Amino acid sequence: MPESQPAALKRTPLAAVHESLGAVMTDFAGWQMPLRYRSETAEHNAVRTAAGLFDLSHMGELRVTGTEATAALDYALVSDIAAVRQGRAKYTMIVAADGGVIDDLIVYHLADNDYLVVANASNAATVAQELTERAMGYQATVTDRTEDYALLAIQGPKSAAIAAKLTSTDLSALKYYAGYPATVAGQDVLLARTGYTGEDGFEIYADPAAAAGIWTALTEAGSAEGLIPAGLAARDSLRLEAGMPLYGNELSLEVTPYDAGLGRVVKLDKAGDFVGKAALAQRAQEPPVRTLVGLTGQSRRVPRHGYPVLVAGVQAGTVTSGGHSPTLGKPIAIAYLDTSAAGQAAIDGLAVDIRGSAEPATLVSLPFYRRDRH
Amino acid sequence: MSVPEELYYTAEHEWVAISESTARIGITDYAQRALGDVVFVQAPTPGTRITAGDPCGEVESTKSVSDIYGPADGEVTEINPEVDDDPGLVNSDPYGAGWLFKIRLDSEDEVPPGLLSAAEYTALIAAEEQ
């Protein structure tokens, strides 16, 4: 059989903007995305100290509508969706029957019987298919609307001050994990106080045709405050410092939400059955076989995804994400550690096998970075 | 993308500045741009024997780690202590303050075998960009 041609990379509505900014582009989940514009460390630091502007239009957007949309989502997802009030958002997961994580999601309750489910780009098609199948017994319709949304994020301590210049919405009333219709730079958008950086910030779901205008307006409103465009490299180092999981690294079909330390998103006692409930109920009773931990490196060599974690010279876990932390100035990593080895690790310490050499590491609690909340 | 005329290059994106029997070595502008922000350089220690084409150190960036390959046979005489303190010099001044190490060349030829000219290296990175 002839090999299939690789599918052309999808371009976001902001592709021309990235080109004009001279971004280094990368292939991410079938999308051509900005990896960085200049220095990813400078972009990271801008988000920690001022603001960064991201194009996240690769994320998958699914609309779930219908008189039983809430019930369908409650059956399909692990959280209590009925408890999410209109105008609020919920971080949740979709799991397989055995409890393995299919994706982590944000669900926005837009209006009566109307939800926006945001999936990772790499999982969007799978999530769309799963949600469609799970909604079949309900008066609910699942529509993949990814192409209909541009997604911009402004993240960092100056985000609110910058966004306030472009909207009449009272941003102090827009709480963390809330989102509702607003006008930004003259465009009708869904404005949400969500993000993936560990900072205050907003995600702006907009008409693709309006994306470049909003980007330009945010850039002009924010440049004096220190806002710069930021790429996926900075997004990854920011979420790593903030201890936030990444699907494919910390989360996969091989782990349950409990393994990932995210059992809090599972509501076993919500009304009715949901996919994965039986497996997760059993899993909730058992002592965990592994636990997600934070590590800091004592040398400057950087632990990376897949590297073995050693306790007393024997592999007792695996790094899921690692990198140099610009904020801490040292290597950091998230790893799965066998709980049976955790006690010994506390006594003997542990190490990461970095390309054949055992580099000592220190066990720390997650997250590595937590912003000051005034 | 800067490719200074007076330097020699390897296909692994090192540059080599030859002055009599000593070679100063770093990574190219193209390489530093591809790597992203450099956070750590493990250069070979003085006294180490270097063999052309063999890995002799590592450049670690925020997203990846890359081997440094020996551009020519020789012995390491000096490493750049400034880069150890501030690996970002590799990004900000790859051909200057961001040099990595020096070797004493075995070869008595004016230019050790196998190195690329600036024109050849420019053609190589143009091909990689395709």
Short mmCIF file of C-alpha atoms in Angstrom, two decimals:
data_model
loop_
_atom_site.label_atom_id
_atom_site.label_comp_id
_atom_site.label_asym_id
_atom_site.label_seq_id
_atom_site.Cartn_x
_atom_site.Cartn_y
_atom_site.Cartn_z
CA MET A 1 0.00 0.00 0.00
CA PRO A 2 1.30 3.47 -0.79
CA GLU A 3 2.16 5.51 2.23
CA SER A 4 -0.35 8.22 2.92
CA GLN A 5 0.78 11.77 2.39
CA PRO A 6 1.31 13.68 5.61
CA ALA A 7 -1.62 16.01 6.06
CA ALA A 8 -0.82 19.68 5.52
CA LEU A 9 -0.31 21.57 8.74
CA LYS A 10 -3.27 23.67 9.76
CA ARG A 11 -2.68 27.38 10.11
CA THR A 12 -4.39 29.51 12.71
CA PRO A 13 -6.17 32.78 11.83
CA LEU A 14 -3.07 34.54 13.22
CA ALA A 15 -0.51 32.78 11.00
CA ALA A 16 0.26 35.93 9.02
CA VAL A 17 0.79 37.87 12.24
CA HIS A 18 3.31 35.28 13.47
CA GLU A 19 5.12 35.43 10.14
CA SER A 20 5.36 39.21 10.29
CA LEU A 21 6.75 38.95 13.82
CA GLY A 22 9.44 36.52 12.66
CA ALA A 23 8.28 33.71 14.92
CA VAL A 24 10.03 30.35 14.95
CA MET A 25 7.18 28.02 14.04
CA THR A 26 6.73 24.40 15.05
CA ASP A 27 4.47 21.51 14.15
CA PHE A 28 2.21 20.90 17.12
CA ALA A 29 -0.61 18.35 16.92
CA GLY A 30 -1.06 18.99 13.21
CA TRP A 31 -0.96 22.76 13.55
CA GLN A 32 1.74 25.19 12.58
CA MET A 33 2.21 27.13 15.80
CA PRO A 34 4.62 29.79 17.09
CA LEU A 35 7.26 28.14 19.27
CA ARG A 36 8.85 31.47 20.19
CA TYR A 37 9.25 34.94 18.77
CA ARG A 38 12.64 35.94 20.20
CA SER A 39 13.90 34.44 23.45
CA GLU A 40 11.49 32.00 25.10
CA THR A 41 13.06 32.83 28.45
CA ALA A 42 12.25 36.52 27.95
CA GLU A 43 8.71 35.52 26.98
CA HIS A 44 8.41 33.39 30.11
CA ASN A 45 9.68 36.21 32.31
CA ALA A 46 7.34 38.73 30.66
CA VAL A 47 4.37 36.57 31.66
CA ARG A 48 5.65 36.34 35.24
CA THR A 49 6.32 40.06 35.58
CA ALA A 50 4.09 41.86 33.04
CA ALA A 51 2.10 40.07 30.34
CA GLY A 52 2.39 37.73 27.38
CA LEU A 53 0.08 37.30 24.41
CA PHE A 54 -0.51 33.78 23.08
CA ASP A 55 -2.24 32.31 20.05
CA LEU A 56 -3.97 29.12 21.19
CA SER A 57 -6.25 28.72 18.21
CA HIS A 58 -5.14 25.11 17.83
CA MET A 59 -7.17 24.12 20.88
CA GLY A 60 -10.30 22.09 20.09
CA GLU A 61 -13.68 23.74 20.70
CA LEU A 62 -16.79 21.56 20.89
CA ARG A 63 -20.27 22.92 21.44
CA VAL A 64 -22.74 20.73 23.32
CA THR A 65 -26.31 21.95 23.05
CA GLY A 66 -29.79 20.60 23.60
CA THR A 67 -32.33 20.19 26.36
CA GLU A 68 -30.28 17.36 27.89
CA ALA A 69 -26.84 18.85 27.26
CA THR A 70 -26.12 19.04 30.99
CA ALA A 71 -27.12 15.42 31.58
CA ALA A 72 -25.11 14.27 28.58
CA LEU A 73 -21.99 16.02 29.90
CA ASP A 74 -22.57 14.66 33.38
CA TYR A 75 -22.63 11.16 31.89
CA ALA A 76 -19.62 11.82 29.63
CA LEU A 77 -17.29 13.62 32.08
CA VAL A 78 -16.07 12.98 35.63
CA SER A 79 -17.11 16.27 37.24
CA ASP A 80 -20.45 17.56 38.44
CA ILE A 81 -21.42 19.59 35.37
CA ALA A 82 -24.93 20.35 36.69
CA ALA A 83 -23.25 22.32 39.47
CA VAL A 84 -21.45 24.64 37.04
CA ARG A 85 -23.47 27.82 36.94
CA GLN A 86 -24.01 29.80 33.78
CA GLY A 87 -21.05 32.07 33.18
CA ARG A 88 -18.67 29.76 34.99
CA ALA A 89 -16.04 27.32 33.79
CA LYS A 90 -14.88 23.96 35.14
CA TYR A 91 -11.60 22.09 34.73
CA THR A 92 -12.52 18.45 34.20
CA MET A 93 -11.59 15.23 32.44
CA ILE A 94 -13.04 12.66 30.11
CA VAL A 95 -11.96 9.13 30.99
CA ALA A 96 -12.30 5.70 29.40
CA ALA A 97 -14.38 2.94 31.04
CA ASP A 98 -11.25 1.76 32.85
CA GLY A 99 -10.64 5.24 34.29
CA GLY A 100 -7.72 6.12 32.00
CA VAL A 101 -7.64 9.78 31.05
CA ILE A 102 -8.71 10.50 27.45
CA ASP A 103 -8.19 14.25 27.86
CA ASP A 104 -8.36 17.08 30.31
CA LEU A 105 -10.88 19.74 29.40
CA ILE A 106 -12.36 23.08 30.32
CA VAL A 107 -16.14 23.24 30.14
CA TYR A 108 -17.75 26.68 29.91
CA HIS A 109 -21.44 26.97 30.71
CA LEU A 110 -22.38 29.56 28.10
CA ALA A 111 -26.17 29.63 28.35
CA ASP A 112 -29.09 27.38 29.15
CA ASN A 113 -28.43 24.02 27.50
CA ASP A 114 -25.30 25.37 25.84
CA TYR A 115 -21.75 24.44 26.75
CA LEU A 116 -18.34 24.99 25.20
CA VAL A 117 -15.91 22.12 25.79
CA VAL A 118 -12.27 22.95 25.14
CA ALA A 119 -10.00 20.01 24.39
CA ASN A 120 -6.30 19.68 23.69
CA ALA A 121 -5.49 19.96 19.99
CA SER A 122 -3.96 16.49 19.93
CA ASN A 123 -7.15 14.96 21.36
CA ALA A 124 -9.84 17.13 19.82
CA ALA A 125 -11.01 14.56 17.26
CA THR A 126 -11.07 11.76 19.85
CA VAL A 127 -12.96 13.89 22.35
CA ALA A 128 -15.47 14.94 19.69
CA GLN A 129 -16.09 11.30 18.80
CA GLU A 130 -16.37 10.16 22.43
CA LEU A 131 -18.69 12.98 23.39
CA THR A 132 -20.87 12.30 20.36
CA GLU A 133 -21.17 8.62 21.26
CA ARG A 134 -21.82 9.33 24.92
CA ALA A 135 -24.48 11.92 24.09
CA MET A 136 -26.46 9.54 21.89
CA GLY A 137 -29.02 8.59 24.52
CA TYR A 138 -29.67 12.25 25.29
CA GLN A 139 -31.37 15.19 23.64
CA ALA A 140 -27.99 16.76 23.00
CA THR A 141 -25.89 17.60 19.98
CA VAL A 142 -22.10 17.73 19.88
CA THR A 143 -20.55 19.92 17.19
CA ASP A 144 -16.83 20.35 16.50
CA ARG A 145 -16.47 24.12 16.18
CA THR A 146 -12.67 24.31 16.30
CA GLU A 147 -12.49 26.09 12.94
CA ASP A 148 -15.00 28.69 14.11
CA TYR A 149 -12.91 29.93 17.03
CA ALA A 150 -9.69 31.80 17.30
CA LEU A 151 -8.31 31.65 20.84
CA LEU A 152 -6.03 34.34 22.20
CA ALA A 153 -4.69 34.37 25.73
CA ILE A 154 -3.27 37.31 27.62
CA GLN A 155 -1.49 36.11 30.73
CA GLY A 156 0.45 37.85 33.45
CA PRO A 157 -0.02 40.29 36.33
CA LYS A 158 -0.67 43.23 33.97
CA SER A 159 -3.33 41.35 31.98
CA ALA A 160 -6.33 42.91 33.67
CA ALA A 161 -4.98 46.44 33.36
CA ILE A 162 -4.29 45.91 29.65
CA ALA A 163 -7.59 44.16 28.88
CA ALA A 164 -9.50 46.85 30.75
CA LYS A 165 -8.40 49.38 28.12
CA LEU A 166 -10.24 47.40 25.46
CA THR A 167 -13.48 46.38 27.12
CA SER A 168 -16.31 47.93 29.10
CA THR A 169 -16.83 44.65 30.97
CA ASP A 170 -16.11 44.98 34.69
CA LEU A 171 -13.11 42.69 34.93
CA SER A 172 -13.11 42.71 38.73
CA ALA A 173 -16.45 40.90 38.51
CA LEU A 174 -15.03 38.31 36.14
CA LYS A 175 -13.68 35.77 38.63
CA TYR A 176 -11.12 33.02 38.08
CA TYR A 177 -12.75 30.26 36.04
CA ALA A 178 -15.59 32.47 34.91
CA GLY A 179 -16.34 33.32 31.30
CA TYR A 180 -19.09 35.16 29.51
CA PRO A 181 -19.84 37.17 26.37
CA ALA A 182 -18.06 40.49 26.21
CA THR A 183 -16.84 43.04 23.72
CA VAL A 184 -13.06 43.30 23.39
CA ALA A 185 -11.55 45.81 20.95
CA GLY A 186 -14.99 46.22 19.43
CA GLN A 187 -15.45 42.51 18.77
CA ASP A 188 -17.97 40.13 20.32
CA VAL A 189 -16.04 37.41 22.14
CA LEU A 190 -16.27 34.91 24.95
CA LEU A 191 -14.01 36.43 27.61
CA ALA A 192 -12.80 33.97 30.24
CA ARG A 193 -10.54 34.34 33.23
CA THR A 194 -8.65 31.12 32.63
CA GLY A 195 -5.14 30.16 31.67
CA TYR A 196 -2.29 27.72 31.79
CA THR A 197 0.58 29.78 33.15
CA GLY A 198 0.02 30.14 36.88
CA GLU A 199 -0.69 33.85 36.44
CA ASP A 200 -3.82 35.94 36.31
CA GLY A 201 -5.05 36.29 32.76
CA PHE A 202 -7.74 35.93 30.19
CA GLU A 203 -8.60 33.66 27.34
CA ILE A 204 -10.49 35.26 24.49
CA TYR A 205 -12.56 33.06 22.18
CA ALA A 206 -13.20 35.07 19.05
CA ASP A 207 -14.40 34.92 15.47
CA PRO A 208 -11.36 33.95 13.35
CA ALA A 209 -11.92 37.03 11.17
CA ALA A 210 -11.58 39.25 14.26
CA ALA A 211 -8.46 37.58 15.68
CA ALA A 212 -5.79 39.73 14.04
CA GLY A 213 -7.56 42.93 15.06
CA ILE A 214 -7.82 41.82 18.68
CA TRP A 215 -4.18 40.71 18.67
CA THR A 216 -3.08 44.10 17.37
CA ALA A 217 -5.25 45.97 19.83
CA LEU A 218 -3.88 43.97 22.77
CA THR A 219 -0.33 44.48 21.54
CA GLU A 220 -0.83 48.23 21.27
CA ALA A 221 -2.61 48.45 24.61
CA GLY A 222 -0.01 46.33 26.36
CA SER A 223 3.39 47.16 24.91
CA ALA A 224 3.92 50.07 27.30
CA GLU A 225 3.13 47.67 30.17
CA GLY A 226 5.72 45.17 28.95
CA LEU A 227 3.42 42.82 27.03
CA ILE A 228 5.17 40.75 24.37
CA PRO A 229 3.98 37.87 22.18
CA ALA A 230 4.81 34.47 23.67
CA GLY A 231 5.02 31.06 22.04
CA LEU A 232 4.42 27.47 22.98
CA ALA A 233 7.91 27.07 24.47
CA ALA A 234 7.13 29.69 27.12
CA ARG A 235 3.66 28.24 27.61
CA ASP A 236 5.21 24.88 28.44
CA SER A 237 7.81 26.23 30.88
CA LEU A 238 5.15 28.41 32.55
CA ARG A 239 2.72 25.55 33.07
CA LEU A 240 5.54 23.33 34.29
CA GLU A 241 6.53 25.85 36.98
CA ALA A 242 2.86 26.13 37.91
CA GLY A 243 2.67 22.33 38.29
CA MET A 244 -0.09 22.04 35.70
CA PRO A 245 -0.38 18.70 33.89
CA LEU A 246 0.12 18.32 30.15
CA TYR A 247 -1.72 15.61 28.27
CA GLY A 248 0.79 13.14 26.84
CA ASN A 249 3.19 13.84 29.70
CA GLU A 250 1.47 13.70 33.10
CA LEU A 251 -1.87 12.55 31.70
CA SER A 252 -2.56 9.60 29.41
CA LEU A 253 -4.84 6.60 28.99
CA GLU A 254 -2.44 4.75 31.29
CA VAL A 255 -3.22 6.92 34.33
CA THR A 256 -6.36 7.83 36.23
CA PRO A 257 -7.08 11.30 37.58
CA TYR A 258 -6.08 9.95 41.02
CA ASP A 259 -2.63 8.93 39.82
CA ALA A 260 -2.13 12.48 38.56
CA GLY A 261 -3.11 13.96 41.91
CA LEU A 262 -6.29 15.32 40.35
CA GLY A 263 -8.84 13.12 42.10
CA ARG A 264 -10.56 16.32 43.20
CA VAL A 265 -12.07 16.72 39.72
CA VAL A 266 -13.85 13.35 40.02
CA LYS A 267 -17.29 13.56 41.63
CA LEU A 268 -18.19 9.98 42.43
CA ASP A 269 -21.27 11.09 44.36
CA LYS A 270 -22.89 13.14 41.60
CA ALA A 271 -26.34 12.03 40.50
CA GLY A 272 -26.40 9.22 37.95
CA ASP A 273 -23.80 7.06 36.29
CA PHE A 274 -20.88 8.34 34.27
CA VAL A 275 -18.35 6.66 32.02
CA GLY A 276 -15.51 5.31 34.13
CA LYS A 277 -17.38 5.62 37.44
CA ALA A 278 -17.06 1.99 38.53
CA ALA A 279 -13.34 1.87 37.78
CA LEU A 280 -12.68 5.21 39.44
CA ALA A 281 -14.77 4.30 42.52
CA GLN A 282 -12.59 1.23 43.01
CA ARG A 283 -9.43 3.20 42.29
CA ALA A 284 -10.42 5.81 44.89
CA GLN A 285 -10.43 3.08 47.56
CA GLU A 286 -7.01 1.69 46.77
CA PRO A 287 -3.73 3.11 47.93
CA PRO A 288 -2.07 4.71 44.92
CA VAL A 289 0.74 2.70 43.33
CA ARG A 290 2.43 5.84 42.12
CA THR A 291 2.27 9.50 42.83
CA LEU A 292 3.10 12.61 40.89
CA VAL A 293 5.97 14.49 42.55
CA GLY A 294 8.05 17.57 41.96
CA LEU A 295 11.83 17.41 41.64
CA THR A 296 14.46 20.10 41.52
CA GLY A 297 17.87 19.36 40.13
CA GLN A 298 21.02 19.95 42.10
CA SER A 299 23.22 20.13 39.03
CA ARG A 300 22.46 22.23 35.98
CA ARG A 301 21.71 19.28 33.75
CA VAL A 302 18.04 19.17 32.91
CA PRO A 303 15.80 16.15 33.53
CA ARG A 304 13.51 15.55 30.56
CA HIS A 305 10.40 13.58 29.64
CA GLY A 306 11.02 9.84 29.91
CA TYR A 307 14.20 9.93 31.99
CA PRO A 308 14.31 7.31 34.81
CA VAL A 309 14.03 8.43 38.44
CA LEU A 310 16.38 6.46 40.68
CA VAL A 311 16.09 5.66 44.38
CA ALA A 312 19.13 3.91 45.85
CA GLY A 313 20.34 3.41 42.31
CA VAL A 314 17.23 1.54 41.16
CA GLN A 315 14.55 2.93 38.87
CA ALA A 316 11.53 3.93 40.95
CA GLY A 317 9.79 6.30 38.59
CA THR A 318 9.90 8.29 35.40
CA VAL A 319 10.11 11.99 34.58
CA THR A 320 6.97 13.18 32.80
CA SER A 321 8.03 16.80 32.18
CA GLY A 322 11.26 18.59 32.86
CA GLY A 323 13.00 21.78 32.02
CA HIS A 324 15.06 24.66 33.19
CA SER A 325 12.97 26.95 35.38
CA PRO A 326 13.63 30.59 34.52
CA THR A 327 11.92 31.71 37.74
CA LEU A 328 13.81 29.36 40.07
CA GLY A 329 17.02 29.39 38.03
CA LYS A 330 17.45 25.64 38.21
CA PRO A 331 16.19 22.45 36.60
CA ILE A 332 12.73 21.28 37.61
CA ALA A 333 10.77 18.17 36.76
CA ILE A 334 7.48 16.45 37.40
CA ALA A 335 7.76 12.68 37.75
CA TYR A 336 5.75 9.62 38.63
CA LEU A 337 7.32 7.98 41.66
CA ASP A 338 6.35 4.50 42.89
CA THR A 339 4.70 5.04 46.28
CA SER A 340 6.55 1.96 47.56
CA ALA A 341 9.81 3.85 47.00
CA ALA A 342 8.65 7.21 48.39
CA GLY A 343 9.69 6.43 51.96
CA GLN A 344 13.14 5.36 50.93
CA ALA A 345 13.43 8.37 48.65
CA ALA A 346 12.78 10.62 51.64
CA ILE A 347 15.69 8.99 53.51
CA ASP A 348 18.19 8.22 50.75
CA GLY A 349 17.26 10.98 48.37
CA LEU A 350 16.78 10.38 44.71
CA ALA A 351 18.42 11.01 41.40
CA VAL A 352 17.49 11.33 37.77
CA ASP A 353 19.34 9.27 35.19
CA ILE A 354 20.36 11.98 32.76
CA ARG A 355 21.80 10.18 29.77
CA GLY A 356 23.68 7.67 31.89
CA SER A 357 24.73 9.81 34.81
CA ALA A 358 22.78 9.83 38.09
CA GLU A 359 22.18 13.50 38.90
CA PRO A 360 20.94 14.10 42.46
CA ALA A 361 17.50 15.66 42.75
CA THR A 362 15.41 17.02 45.60
CA LEU A 363 11.79 16.06 46.24
CA VAL A 364 9.62 19.17 46.50
CA SER A 365 5.91 19.80 46.71
CA LEU A 366 4.08 21.03 43.64
CA PRO A 367 3.69 23.61 42.28
CA PHE A 368 7.22 24.96 41.88
CA TYR A 369 5.82 28.45 41.54
CA ARG A 370 2.77 30.07 43.07
CA ARG A 371 1.95 33.69 42.33
CA ASP A 372 1.29 36.22 45.06
CA ARG A 373 -2.41 36.93 45.27
CA HIS A 374 -3.04 40.39 46.59
CA MET B 1 21.47 34.30 9.82
CA SER B 2 25.09 35.25 10.29
CA VAL B 3 27.85 33.04 8.80
CA PRO B 4 31.16 34.91 9.12
CA GLU B 5 33.47 34.49 6.11
CA GLU B 6 36.66 33.97 8.10
CA LEU B 7 35.46 30.92 10.04
CA TYR B 8 35.24 27.23 9.19
CA TYR B 9 32.22 25.06 9.94
CA THR B 10 31.04 21.52 10.55
CA ALA B 11 27.88 19.85 9.31
CA GLU B 12 26.90 19.59 13.00
CA HIS B 13 26.72 23.39 13.22
CA GLU B 14 29.93 24.19 15.03
CA TRP B 15 32.18 27.00 13.94
CA VAL B 16 35.98 26.84 14.14
CA ALA B 17 38.35 29.81 14.26
CA ILE B 18 41.87 28.69 13.38
CA SER B 19 44.89 30.60 14.53
CA GLU B 20 48.13 28.75 13.83
CA SER B 21 47.79 25.41 15.66
CA THR B 22 44.90 26.45 17.90
CA ALA B 23 41.20 26.21 17.11
CA ARG B 24 38.51 28.12 18.99
CA ILE B 25 35.13 26.39 18.76
CA GLY B 26 31.53 27.39 19.24
CA ILE B 27 28.09 26.74 17.82
CA THR B 28 26.73 28.74 14.91
CA ASP B 29 24.08 31.42 14.86
CA TYR B 30 21.86 28.96 12.99
CA ALA B 31 22.37 26.36 15.72
CA GLN B 32 21.67 28.71 18.60
CA ARG B 33 18.50 29.91 16.91
CA ALA B 34 17.34 26.33 16.33
CA LEU B 35 18.14 25.31 19.90
CA GLY B 36 16.49 28.20 21.68
CA ASP B 37 17.77 29.67 24.91
CA VAL B 38 20.85 27.82 26.09
CA VAL B 39 20.74 27.00 29.80
CA PHE B 40 23.84 24.85 30.24
CA VAL B 41 26.96 23.97 28.31
CA GLN B 42 29.02 20.95 29.17
CA ALA B 43 32.29 21.56 27.38
CA PRO B 44 35.10 18.99 27.41
CA THR B 45 37.58 19.63 30.20
CA PRO B 46 41.12 20.80 29.40
CA GLY B 47 43.40 17.89 28.62
CA THR B 48 40.63 15.88 26.95
CA ARG B 49 41.49 14.31 23.60
CA ILE B 50 39.02 15.29 20.88
CA THR B 51 38.37 13.18 17.80
CA ALA B 52 36.81 14.74 14.73
CA GLY B 53 33.18 13.69 14.42
CA ASP B 54 32.84 12.26 17.92
CA PRO B 55 30.61 13.78 20.62
CA CYS B 56 32.65 15.69 23.18
CA GLY B 57 30.11 17.78 25.08
CA GLU B 58 26.53 18.95 25.30
CA VAL B 59 24.58 22.13 24.77
CA GLU B 60 21.38 22.11 26.76
CA SER B 61 18.60 24.52 25.82
CA THR B 62 15.19 25.07 27.33
CA LYS B 63 13.67 22.46 25.04
CA SER B 64 16.39 20.05 24.05
CA VAL B 65 19.90 18.80 24.47
CA SER B 66 22.39 18.52 21.62
CA ASP B 67 25.79 16.94 21.42
CA ILE B 68 28.82 19.01 20.59
CA TYR B 69 30.96 17.13 18.07
CA GLY B 70 34.70 17.43 17.78
CA PRO B 71 35.40 19.45 14.64
CA ALA B 72 39.00 18.20 14.38
CA ASP B 73 41.48 15.95 16.18
CA GLY B 74 43.28 17.63 19.03
CA GLU B 75 43.52 18.28 22.75
CA VAL B 76 41.40 20.69 24.76
CA THR B 77 43.47 23.56 26.14
CA GLU B 78 40.88 25.95 27.53
CA ILE B 79 37.16 26.32 28.11
CA ASN B 80 35.21 29.58 28.22
CA PRO B 81 34.42 30.26 31.89
CA GLU B 82 32.08 33.11 30.96
CA VAL B 83 29.72 30.70 29.22
CA ASP B 84 29.66 28.51 32.29
CA ASP B 85 28.44 31.50 34.31
CA ASP B 86 26.12 32.83 31.62
CA PRO B 87 25.10 30.21 29.03
CA GLY B 88 22.93 32.86 27.35
CA LEU B 89 26.11 34.24 25.75
CA VAL B 90 25.80 31.37 23.28
CA ASN B 91 22.57 32.96 22.08
CA SER B 92 23.51 36.61 22.31
CA ASP B 93 27.01 36.40 20.82
CA PRO B 94 27.56 32.93 19.33
CA TYR B 95 30.72 33.85 17.40
CA GLY B 96 32.21 36.07 20.08
CA ALA B 97 31.72 35.94 23.85
CA GLY B 98 29.75 32.70 23.44
CA TRP B 99 32.71 30.58 22.26
CA LEU B 100 32.89 27.21 24.03
CA PHE B 101 36.43 25.79 24.09
CA LYS B 102 39.82 25.76 22.40
CA ILE B 103 41.85 22.83 21.16
CA ARG B 104 45.45 22.37 20.07
CA LEU B 105 45.18 20.82 16.62
CA ASP B 106 46.97 17.59 15.75
CA SER B 107 46.92 18.39 12.06
CA GLU B 108 49.80 20.38 10.69
CA ASP B 109 47.73 21.36 7.68
CA GLU B 110 46.66 24.95 7.59
CA VAL B 111 43.04 23.79 7.78
CA PRO B 112 42.18 20.41 9.27
CA PRO B 113 40.43 18.02 6.86
CA GLY B 114 36.65 17.87 6.58
CA LEU B 115 35.75 21.40 7.61
CA LEU B 116 33.36 23.50 5.54
CA SER B 117 33.90 27.00 4.22
CA ALA B 118 31.38 29.73 4.98
CA ALA B 119 29.91 29.32 1.49
CA GLU B 120 29.58 25.55 1.91
CA TYR B 121 27.98 25.95 5.33
CA THR B 122 25.56 28.57 4.03
CA ALA B 123 24.49 26.11 1.34
CA LEU B 124 24.07 23.38 3.95
CA ILE B 125 21.76 25.39 6.18
CA ALA B 126 19.82 26.59 3.15
CA ALA B 127 19.24 22.93 2.28
CA GLU B 128 18.19 22.15 5.87
CA GLU B 129 15.71 24.98 5.79
CA GLN B 130 13.90 23.33 2.85
#
